[in-house]
Amino acid sequence: MTPAASRPGALVLADGEIFEGEVAGAEPPGGVTAGEVVFNTVMCGYQEVLTDPSYAGQIITFTYPHIGNYGVSDADFESRRPFCRGLVVRDLVRTPSSWRAGGGLEEFLVRHGLSCLTGTDTRRLTRHIRSAGAMVGAFGTASETDLRAAAAAEVGTDGVDLVATVTCERPYLRATTRGDGRPPWRVSVVDFGVKTSILRRLARIAHVEVVPAGYGAEAILARRPHGVLLSNGPGDPAAVRGATEVIEGLLGEVPVFGICLGHQLLGATLGGETFKLPFGHHGGNHPVRHLATGVVEITSQNHNFCVADSGVAGTEITHLNLNDGTTEGLRSLEVPAYGVQHHPEAGPGPHDSGYLFGEFDSWLGELHGTEPDGSGFSGDDGSDPGDSPATDA
């Protein structure tokens, strides 16, 4: 599909602030795109950001001014499609320059029904969100009156189970043959909105079975996994139906590792509280201190909610965010379970925290005491059926 010419438009926030620009990409129904407006500070990796399911329900503002300069590639999808509502940029580049490009960003937006507000003063918008906090808004070609009404009607992400909109419908497999010659583990991934980069990293050490968020603990344990990973995902952890019950059934039965939303849900299951940050952490340059070593890691982050740092009984904090002191990692002292708030798989972002997948590998070896037999999950041959909702293409 050929993109239409840009049309005059505007973004109206819930507090009445207006940001003018031009609408590019797909034409939204009624000329309105609404959602929670957040900003992301990455300088590249816009396609990975747009296809990260953790952005469901949100309009993404990119602080880097030129977005689209290297186009899009089938290899850079983080899920089967974008789940965000739209994007706001300073300059949407319409002529990409990269040998990897399979097309331009605007064609990608049209294909997936996403609108973009371009020509916007994203610096002013970012400063406003930092001051007033993330809030809902609406942009498009509709009248200011209609945009204000849409912003007022938008519910945002608080109290909404967005995981139900992004999780897979049925289990699927990704098989592996380890490069180091050791037999692979079997790892079940509870899909709260899992990124392909996480599955790709896990597949270096394990046969991976991804299961829907509502898959019961008994059904997961019946597949005989050596470990379970609780994935990233969108929105309010307190609104994810049935998640803590599933995790509670896994704790003490199998080693559990949580990332981002999975970390928040693990913390909640262990008795902690979660809360919403003023404007969230979205970007690839957040400093995190690993308390055991004192090493500072530059991390990739994408979340609006956090585990309270008041302490969770029977746990210890392992990582801290150096920007605001919030909890970035915790470990249970009673059962084999730990989680991190940041994204060790990056995609996009720095790989300072990638060692956590190696630690997961070693941790499984220490806990199980013996090497796995290398077989797939019980009842299958470990092969990928080829219809994975999240693929490399």
Tab-separated table of C-alpha atoms in Angstrom:
chain	number	residue	atom	x	y	z
A	1	MET	CA	0.000	0.000	0.000
A	2	THR	CA	1.233	3.470	-0.897
A	3	PRO	CA	1.220	6.004	1.958
A	4	ALA	CA	-1.052	8.989	1.516
A	5	ALA	CA	0.267	12.526	1.616
A	6	SER	CA	0.749	13.961	5.097
A	7	ARG	CA	-2.272	15.739	6.523
A	8	PRO	CA	-2.353	18.539	9.134
A	9	GLY	CA	-3.038	17.129	12.594
A	10	ALA	CA	-2.464	17.523	16.306
A	11	LEU	CA	-2.015	15.659	19.581
A	12	VAL	CA	-4.247	16.659	22.490
A	13	LEU	CA	-3.297	15.407	25.960
A	14	ALA	CA	-5.766	14.782	28.768
A	15	ASP	CA	-4.590	17.917	30.563
A	16	GLY	CA	-5.397	20.066	27.519
A	17	GLU	CA	-1.876	20.549	26.108
A	18	ILE	CA	-1.799	20.617	22.287
A	19	PHE	CA	1.078	19.615	20.014
A	20	GLU	CA	0.736	20.289	16.307
A	21	GLY	CA	2.169	18.278	13.420
A	22	GLU	CA	1.227	16.276	10.364
A	23	VAL	CA	-0.380	12.840	10.275
A	24	ALA	CA	1.423	10.173	8.231
A	25	GLY	CA	1.026	6.427	7.891
A	26	ALA	CA	-2.426	4.880	8.097
A	27	GLU	CA	-5.569	6.972	8.446
A	28	PRO	CA	-7.180	5.980	11.764
A	29	PRO	CA	-10.932	5.400	12.077
A	30	GLY	CA	-12.626	8.761	12.428
A	31	GLY	CA	-9.261	10.493	12.158
A	32	VAL	CA	-8.394	9.700	15.808
A	33	THR	CA	-5.698	7.586	17.512
A	34	ALA	CA	-5.936	7.453	21.314
A	35	GLY	CA	-3.815	5.855	24.023
A	36	GLU	CA	-1.400	6.479	26.869
A	37	VAL	CA	1.431	8.755	25.702
A	38	VAL	CA	4.966	7.755	26.751
A	39	PHE	CA	8.441	8.627	25.479
A	40	ASN	CA	11.371	6.377	24.550
A	41	THR	CA	15.001	7.568	24.470
A	42	VAL	CA	16.580	4.985	22.112
A	43	MET	CA	18.515	6.393	19.154
A	44	CYS	CA	17.986	3.303	16.980
A	45	GLY	CA	15.875	0.160	17.115
A	46	TYR	CA	12.563	1.879	16.416
A	47	GLN	CA	11.149	-1.240	14.701
A	48	GLU	CA	11.944	-3.411	17.721
A	49	VAL	CA	10.263	-0.815	19.941
A	50	LEU	CA	7.156	-0.606	17.753
A	51	THR	CA	6.775	-4.414	17.678
A	52	ASP	CA	7.412	-4.940	21.405
A	53	PRO	CA	4.072	-6.171	22.866
A	54	SER	CA	4.861	-4.301	26.085
A	55	TYR	CA	3.671	-1.113	24.331
A	56	ALA	CA	0.092	-2.327	23.925
A	57	GLY	CA	-2.300	0.548	24.583
A	58	GLN	CA	0.382	3.221	24.250
A	59	ILE	CA	1.380	5.997	21.850
A	60	ILE	CA	5.186	6.089	21.618
A	61	THR	CA	7.044	9.384	21.400
A	62	PHE	CA	10.624	8.974	20.164
A	63	THR	CA	13.016	11.539	21.605
A	64	TYR	CA	15.584	10.921	18.852
A	65	PRO	CA	14.660	13.347	16.049
A	66	HIS	CA	15.121	11.212	12.904
A	67	ILE	CA	13.053	8.026	12.857
A	68	GLY	CA	12.926	5.730	9.821
A	69	ASN	CA	16.365	6.479	8.357
A	70	TYR	CA	17.335	2.819	7.887
A	71	GLY	CA	13.884	1.473	7.014
A	72	VAL	CA	12.478	-1.803	8.335
A	73	SER	CA	13.552	-5.427	8.075
A	74	ASP	CA	11.760	-8.755	8.531
A	75	ALA	CA	14.578	-9.794	10.888
A	76	ASP	CA	13.794	-7.014	13.375
A	77	PHE	CA	10.258	-7.952	14.442
A	78	GLU	CA	9.869	-8.594	18.177
A	79	SER	CA	6.382	-10.087	17.806
A	80	ARG	CA	3.910	-11.065	15.116
A	81	ARG	CA	2.746	-7.440	14.685
A	82	PRO	CA	2.817	-4.064	16.456
A	83	PHE	CA	0.506	-3.751	19.465
A	84	CYS	CA	1.136	-0.070	20.185
A	85	ARG	CA	-1.527	2.491	19.232
A	86	GLY	CA	0.676	4.880	17.223
A	87	LEU	CA	3.827	7.015	17.338
A	88	VAL	CA	4.929	10.641	17.519
A	89	VAL	CA	8.218	11.788	15.946
A	90	ARG	CA	10.059	14.968	15.039
A	91	ASP	CA	11.043	13.849	11.558
A	92	LEU	CA	9.688	10.755	9.802
A	93	VAL	CA	12.336	9.781	7.239
A	94	ARG	CA	10.677	8.648	4.022
A	95	THR	CA	13.777	7.589	2.073
A	96	PRO	CA	15.585	4.850	4.025
A	97	SER	CA	19.244	4.052	3.432
A	98	SER	CA	20.395	0.573	4.499
A	99	TRP	CA	21.341	-2.626	2.727
A	100	ARG	CA	19.112	-4.477	5.230
A	101	ALA	CA	15.984	-2.467	4.491
A	102	GLY	CA	13.053	-4.415	3.113
A	103	GLY	CA	10.949	-1.260	2.900
A	104	GLY	CA	10.325	2.118	4.467
A	105	LEU	CA	8.900	2.815	7.902
A	106	GLU	CA	5.843	4.638	6.561
A	107	GLU	CA	4.915	1.656	4.360
A	108	PHE	CA	5.287	-0.509	7.481
A	109	LEU	CA	2.918	1.793	9.379
A	110	VAL	CA	0.306	1.681	6.612
A	111	ARG	CA	0.550	-2.116	6.377
A	112	HIS	CA	-0.096	-2.481	10.104
A	113	GLY	CA	-2.731	0.246	10.405
A	114	LEU	CA	-0.621	2.597	12.526
A	115	SER	CA	-0.704	6.401	12.392
A	116	CYS	CA	2.201	8.717	13.067
A	117	LEU	CA	2.243	12.367	14.070
A	118	THR	CA	5.379	13.883	12.539
A	119	GLY	CA	6.839	17.387	12.550
A	120	THR	CA	6.046	17.577	16.267
A	121	ASP	CA	8.119	19.351	18.911
A	122	THR	CA	8.994	16.088	20.663
A	123	ARG	CA	11.428	17.861	22.998
A	124	ARG	CA	8.601	19.987	24.418
A	125	LEU	CA	6.328	16.949	24.582
A	126	THR	CA	8.944	14.886	26.425
A	127	ARG	CA	9.643	17.668	28.906
A	128	HIS	CA	5.911	18.013	29.524
A	129	ILE	CA	5.492	14.282	30.207
A	130	ARG	CA	8.511	14.314	32.530
A	131	SER	CA	6.911	17.182	34.459
A	132	ALA	CA	3.231	16.192	34.411
A	133	GLY	CA	3.618	12.404	34.136
A	134	ALA	CA	2.529	9.952	31.476
A	135	MET	CA	-1.099	10.537	30.532
A	136	VAL	CA	-3.633	9.602	27.907
A	137	GLY	CA	-4.075	11.607	24.750
A	138	ALA	CA	-5.402	11.487	21.219
A	139	PHE	CA	-3.934	12.572	17.882
A	140	GLY	CA	-5.096	12.653	14.307
A	141	THR	CA	-6.756	14.727	11.626
A	142	ALA	CA	-10.046	15.139	13.501
A	143	SER	CA	-11.106	18.476	14.931
A	144	GLU	CA	-9.661	19.695	18.211
A	145	THR	CA	-13.052	19.154	19.816
A	146	ASP	CA	-13.139	15.515	18.730
A	147	LEU	CA	-9.539	14.931	19.824
A	148	ARG	CA	-10.294	16.386	23.267
A	149	ALA	CA	-13.339	14.123	23.562
A	150	ALA	CA	-11.292	11.069	22.528
A	151	ALA	CA	-8.581	11.902	25.059
A	152	ALA	CA	-11.190	12.296	27.795
A	153	ALA	CA	-12.761	8.934	26.902
A	154	GLU	CA	-9.481	6.981	26.727
A	155	VAL	CA	-9.040	4.642	29.733
A	156	GLY	CA	-5.250	4.270	29.477
A	157	THR	CA	-3.413	1.246	30.908
A	158	ASP	CA	-4.249	1.404	34.620
A	159	GLY	CA	-6.422	-1.517	35.717
A	160	VAL	CA	-6.625	-2.982	32.188
A	161	ASP	CA	-5.575	-6.563	31.433
A	162	LEU	CA	-3.566	-5.837	28.298
A	163	VAL	CA	-1.799	-9.207	28.496
A	164	ALA	CA	-4.995	-10.860	27.258
A	165	THR	CA	-4.620	-8.904	23.993
A	166	VAL	CA	-1.024	-9.967	23.256
A	167	THR	CA	-0.512	-13.502	24.604
A	168	CYS	CA	-0.383	-16.445	22.199
A	169	GLU	CA	-3.520	-18.506	21.644
A	170	ARG	CA	-1.856	-21.912	21.977
A	171	PRO	CA	1.536	-23.378	22.970
A	172	TYR	CA	4.326	-23.436	20.406
A	173	LEU	CA	7.928	-24.648	20.324
A	174	ARG	CA	11.403	-23.437	19.473
A	175	ALA	CA	13.985	-26.227	19.428
A	176	THR	CA	17.755	-25.841	19.802
A	177	THR	CA	21.044	-27.605	19.392
A	178	ARG	CA	23.551	-26.039	21.771
A	179	GLY	CA	26.693	-24.708	20.184
A	180	ASP	CA	28.849	-25.953	23.073
A	181	GLY	CA	27.782	-29.567	22.567
A	182	ARG	CA	25.986	-29.850	25.913
A	183	PRO	CA	22.421	-31.220	26.033
A	184	PRO	CA	19.802	-28.436	26.078
A	185	TRP	CA	17.445	-27.769	28.944
A	186	ARG	CA	13.661	-27.632	28.636
A	187	VAL	CA	12.328	-24.169	29.495
A	188	SER	CA	8.665	-23.149	29.522
A	189	VAL	CA	7.970	-19.473	28.800
A	190	VAL	CA	4.735	-17.988	30.131
A	191	ASP	CA	3.777	-15.528	27.402
A	192	PHE	CA	2.656	-12.248	28.926
A	193	GLY	CA	3.840	-10.519	25.721
A	194	VAL	CA	7.183	-12.180	25.060
A	195	LYS	CA	9.759	-10.626	22.728
A	196	THR	CA	11.396	-12.687	20.005
A	197	SER	CA	14.824	-11.623	21.331
A	198	ILE	CA	14.121	-13.416	24.614
A	199	LEU	CA	13.153	-16.600	22.795
A	200	ARG	CA	16.229	-16.320	20.577
A	201	ARG	CA	18.525	-16.036	23.615
A	202	LEU	CA	16.846	-18.908	25.448
A	203	ALA	CA	17.050	-21.100	22.366
A	204	ARG	CA	20.843	-21.002	22.678
A	205	ILE	CA	20.593	-23.151	25.809
A	206	ALA	CA	17.195	-24.851	25.769
A	207	HIS	CA	14.266	-26.352	23.964
A	208	VAL	CA	11.659	-23.628	24.541
A	209	GLU	CA	7.923	-24.083	24.816
A	210	VAL	CA	5.879	-20.878	24.921
A	211	VAL	CA	2.506	-21.179	26.632
A	212	PRO	CA	-0.400	-18.694	26.905
A	213	ALA	CA	-0.602	-16.485	29.974
A	214	GLY	CA	-3.652	-18.379	31.204
A	215	TYR	CA	-1.997	-21.810	31.000
A	216	GLY	CA	-2.328	-23.440	34.418
A	217	ALA	CA	0.609	-24.377	36.633
A	218	GLU	CA	-0.360	-28.059	36.551
A	219	ALA	CA	-0.362	-28.074	32.765
A	220	ILE	CA	3.064	-26.405	32.674
A	221	LEU	CA	4.558	-28.815	35.228
A	222	ALA	CA	3.113	-31.780	33.338
A	223	ARG	CA	5.422	-30.849	30.446
A	224	ARG	CA	8.436	-31.526	32.716
A	225	PRO	CA	10.357	-28.252	32.228
A	226	HIS	CA	13.697	-27.776	33.945
A	227	GLY	CA	12.852	-24.090	34.398
A	228	VAL	CA	10.139	-21.517	33.724
A	229	LEU	CA	10.607	-17.971	32.425
A	230	LEU	CA	7.946	-15.345	33.096
A	231	SER	CA	8.096	-12.981	30.133
A	232	ASN	CA	7.806	-9.255	29.662
A	233	GLY	CA	4.443	-7.784	28.771
A	234	PRO	CA	2.262	-4.675	28.815
A	235	GLY	CA	0.371	-2.706	31.389
A	236	ASP	CA	-0.676	-3.011	35.003
A	237	PRO	CA	0.511	-6.215	36.757
A	238	ALA	CA	-2.381	-6.035	39.214
A	239	ALA	CA	-4.840	-6.334	36.301
A	240	VAL	CA	-3.412	-9.541	34.775
A	241	ARG	CA	-6.063	-12.136	35.499
A	242	GLY	CA	-4.887	-15.417	37.027
A	243	ALA	CA	-1.158	-14.700	36.747
A	244	THR	CA	-0.276	-14.822	40.437
A	245	GLU	CA	-2.215	-18.077	40.836
A	246	VAL	CA	-0.190	-19.657	38.034
A	247	ILE	CA	3.106	-18.433	39.493
A	248	GLU	CA	2.149	-19.532	42.999
A	249	GLY	CA	1.603	-23.047	41.656
A	250	LEU	CA	5.075	-23.023	40.076
A	251	LEU	CA	7.079	-21.679	43.032
A	252	GLY	CA	8.944	-24.436	44.836
A	253	GLU	CA	8.188	-26.919	42.076
A	254	VAL	CA	10.501	-25.580	39.353
A	255	PRO	CA	13.088	-22.755	39.083
A	256	VAL	CA	11.446	-19.482	37.991
A	257	PHE	CA	13.065	-16.481	36.245
A	258	GLY	CA	11.058	-13.300	35.575
A	259	ILE	CA	11.788	-10.423	33.183
A	260	CYS	CA	10.041	-7.014	33.315
A	261	LEU	CA	6.303	-7.715	33.801
A	262	GLY	CA	7.287	-11.261	34.762
A	263	HIS	CA	9.496	-9.780	37.495
A	264	GLN	CA	6.619	-7.590	38.730
A	265	LEU	CA	4.219	-10.532	38.812
A	266	LEU	CA	6.808	-12.653	40.633
A	267	GLY	CA	7.269	-9.886	43.202
A	268	ALA	CA	3.502	-9.610	43.674
A	269	THR	CA	3.195	-13.395	44.114
A	270	LEU	CA	5.933	-13.314	46.762
A	271	GLY	CA	3.908	-10.714	48.702
A	272	GLY	CA	5.220	-7.433	47.327
A	273	GLU	CA	3.327	-4.399	46.091
A	274	THR	CA	3.487	-2.849	42.653
A	275	PHE	CA	2.981	0.806	41.770
A	276	LYS	CA	2.960	3.050	38.713
A	277	LEU	CA	5.985	5.216	37.963
A	278	PRO	CA	5.422	8.894	37.072
A	279	PHE	CA	6.424	8.499	33.416
A	280	GLY	CA	7.914	4.998	33.253
A	281	HIS	CA	11.298	3.790	32.079
A	282	HIS	CA	11.516	3.481	28.303
A	283	GLY	CA	14.882	3.496	26.592
A	284	GLY	CA	18.298	1.926	26.193
A	285	ASN	CA	20.461	3.990	28.537
A	286	HIS	CA	19.290	3.320	32.109
A	287	PRO	CA	22.070	2.680	34.682
A	288	VAL	CA	21.486	-0.261	37.021
A	289	ARG	CA	23.783	-1.367	39.851
A	290	HIS	CA	24.294	-5.097	40.421
A	291	LEU	CA	24.533	-5.041	44.223
A	292	ALA	CA	26.567	-8.253	44.604
A	293	THR	CA	29.405	-6.962	42.432
A	294	GLY	CA	28.927	-3.204	42.479
A	295	VAL	CA	29.079	-3.215	38.676
A	296	VAL	CA	26.930	-0.610	36.907
A	297	GLU	CA	25.161	-1.926	33.809
A	298	ILE	CA	23.625	0.258	31.104
A	299	THR	CA	20.301	-1.393	30.404
A	300	SER	CA	17.329	-1.545	28.077
A	301	GLN	CA	14.040	-0.790	29.826
A	302	ASN	CA	10.355	-0.621	29.016
A	303	HIS	CA	7.855	-0.489	31.858
A	304	ASN	CA	5.427	1.849	33.579
A	305	PHE	CA	5.016	-0.182	36.778
A	306	CYS	CA	7.503	-1.294	39.402
A	307	VAL	CA	7.880	-3.500	42.498
A	308	ALA	CA	7.911	-1.359	45.653
A	309	ASP	CA	11.327	-1.074	47.291
A	310	SER	CA	9.916	-1.304	50.831
A	311	GLY	CA	11.037	-4.922	50.839
A	312	VAL	CA	9.317	-8.227	50.149
A	313	ALA	CA	9.490	-10.760	52.990
A	314	GLY	CA	11.826	-13.656	52.295
A	315	THR	CA	13.600	-11.925	49.399
A	316	GLU	CA	16.666	-9.810	48.759
A	317	ILE	CA	17.089	-6.968	46.284
A	318	THR	CA	19.766	-7.763	43.703
A	319	HIS	CA	19.709	-4.717	41.392
A	320	LEU	CA	18.870	-1.016	41.784
A	321	ASN	CA	18.068	1.681	39.234
A	322	LEU	CA	20.575	4.510	39.718
A	323	ASN	CA	18.297	7.160	38.214
A	324	ASP	CA	15.517	6.899	40.784
A	325	GLY	CA	16.505	4.123	43.219
A	326	THR	CA	13.694	1.763	42.204
A	327	THR	CA	14.046	-2.007	42.468
A	328	GLU	CA	15.520	-3.610	39.351
A	329	GLY	CA	15.962	-7.161	40.616
A	330	LEU	CA	15.007	-9.451	43.467
A	331	ARG	CA	15.663	-13.032	44.541
A	332	SER	CA	13.648	-15.308	46.803
A	333	LEU	CA	15.526	-16.718	49.794
A	334	GLU	CA	12.994	-19.507	50.249
A	335	VAL	CA	12.374	-20.976	46.780
A	336	PRO	CA	14.438	-20.956	43.547
A	337	ALA	CA	13.047	-17.797	41.943
A	338	TYR	CA	14.434	-14.454	40.867
A	339	GLY	CA	13.586	-11.646	38.481
A	340	VAL	CA	14.916	-8.462	36.904
A	341	GLN	CA	12.999	-5.369	35.844
A	342	HIS	CA	15.289	-4.479	32.930
A	343	HIS	CA	15.681	-6.400	29.657
A	344	PRO	CA	18.829	-8.567	29.504
A	345	GLU	CA	17.997	-9.550	25.914
A	346	ALA	CA	18.001	-5.856	24.882
A	347	GLY	CA	16.549	-5.666	21.338
A	348	PRO	CA	17.203	-2.774	21.067
A	349	GLY	CA	19.781	-1.609	23.560
A	350	PRO	CA	23.100	-2.484	25.191
A	351	HIS	CA	23.969	-6.068	26.116
A	352	ASP	CA	25.555	-5.370	29.524
A	353	SER	CA	22.952	-7.587	31.223
A	354	GLY	CA	23.059	-10.448	28.717
A	355	TYR	CA	25.061	-12.492	31.224
A	356	LEU	CA	21.783	-13.202	33.046
A	357	PHE	CA	20.904	-15.852	30.453
A	358	GLY	CA	24.260	-17.520	31.129
A	359	GLU	CA	23.528	-17.360	34.863
A	360	PHE	CA	20.130	-18.960	34.219
A	361	ASP	CA	21.921	-21.762	32.365
A	362	SER	CA	24.364	-22.289	35.243
A	363	TRP	CA	21.603	-21.950	37.833
A	364	LEU	CA	19.587	-24.748	36.225
A	365	GLY	CA	22.686	-26.950	36.304
A	366	GLU	CA	23.283	-26.241	39.995
A	367	LEU	CA	19.666	-26.863	40.973
A	368	HIS	CA	19.155	-30.029	38.941
A	369	GLY	CA	22.582	-31.445	39.634
A	370	THR	CA	22.690	-33.454	36.415
A	371	GLU	CA	22.683	-32.618	32.756
A	372	PRO	CA	19.386	-32.998	30.870
A	373	ASP	CA	18.912	-35.862	28.449
A	374	GLY	CA	18.572	-33.407	25.552
A	375	SER	CA	15.049	-34.503	24.640
A	376	GLY	CA	12.172	-32.179	23.880
A	377	PHE	CA	9.114	-31.658	26.006
A	378	SER	CA	7.107	-34.699	27.101
A	379	GLY	CA	4.910	-35.914	24.255
A	380	ASP	CA	6.710	-34.154	21.403
A	381	ASP	CA	9.957	-34.349	19.463
A	382	GLY	CA	11.103	-30.836	20.327
A	383	SER	CA	10.466	-29.462	16.853
A	384	ASP	CA	9.066	-26.058	15.973
A	385	PRO	CA	5.672	-26.476	14.254
A	386	GLY	CA	6.367	-23.385	12.183
A	387	ASP	CA	3.305	-21.394	13.214
A	388	SER	CA	4.795	-19.522	16.140
A	389	PRO	CA	2.984	-16.262	16.891
A	390	ALA	CA	6.396	-14.651	17.494
A	391	THR	CA	8.897	-15.517	14.799
A	392	ASP	CA	12.168	-14.242	13.449
A	393	ALA	CA	10.451	-12.981	10.312
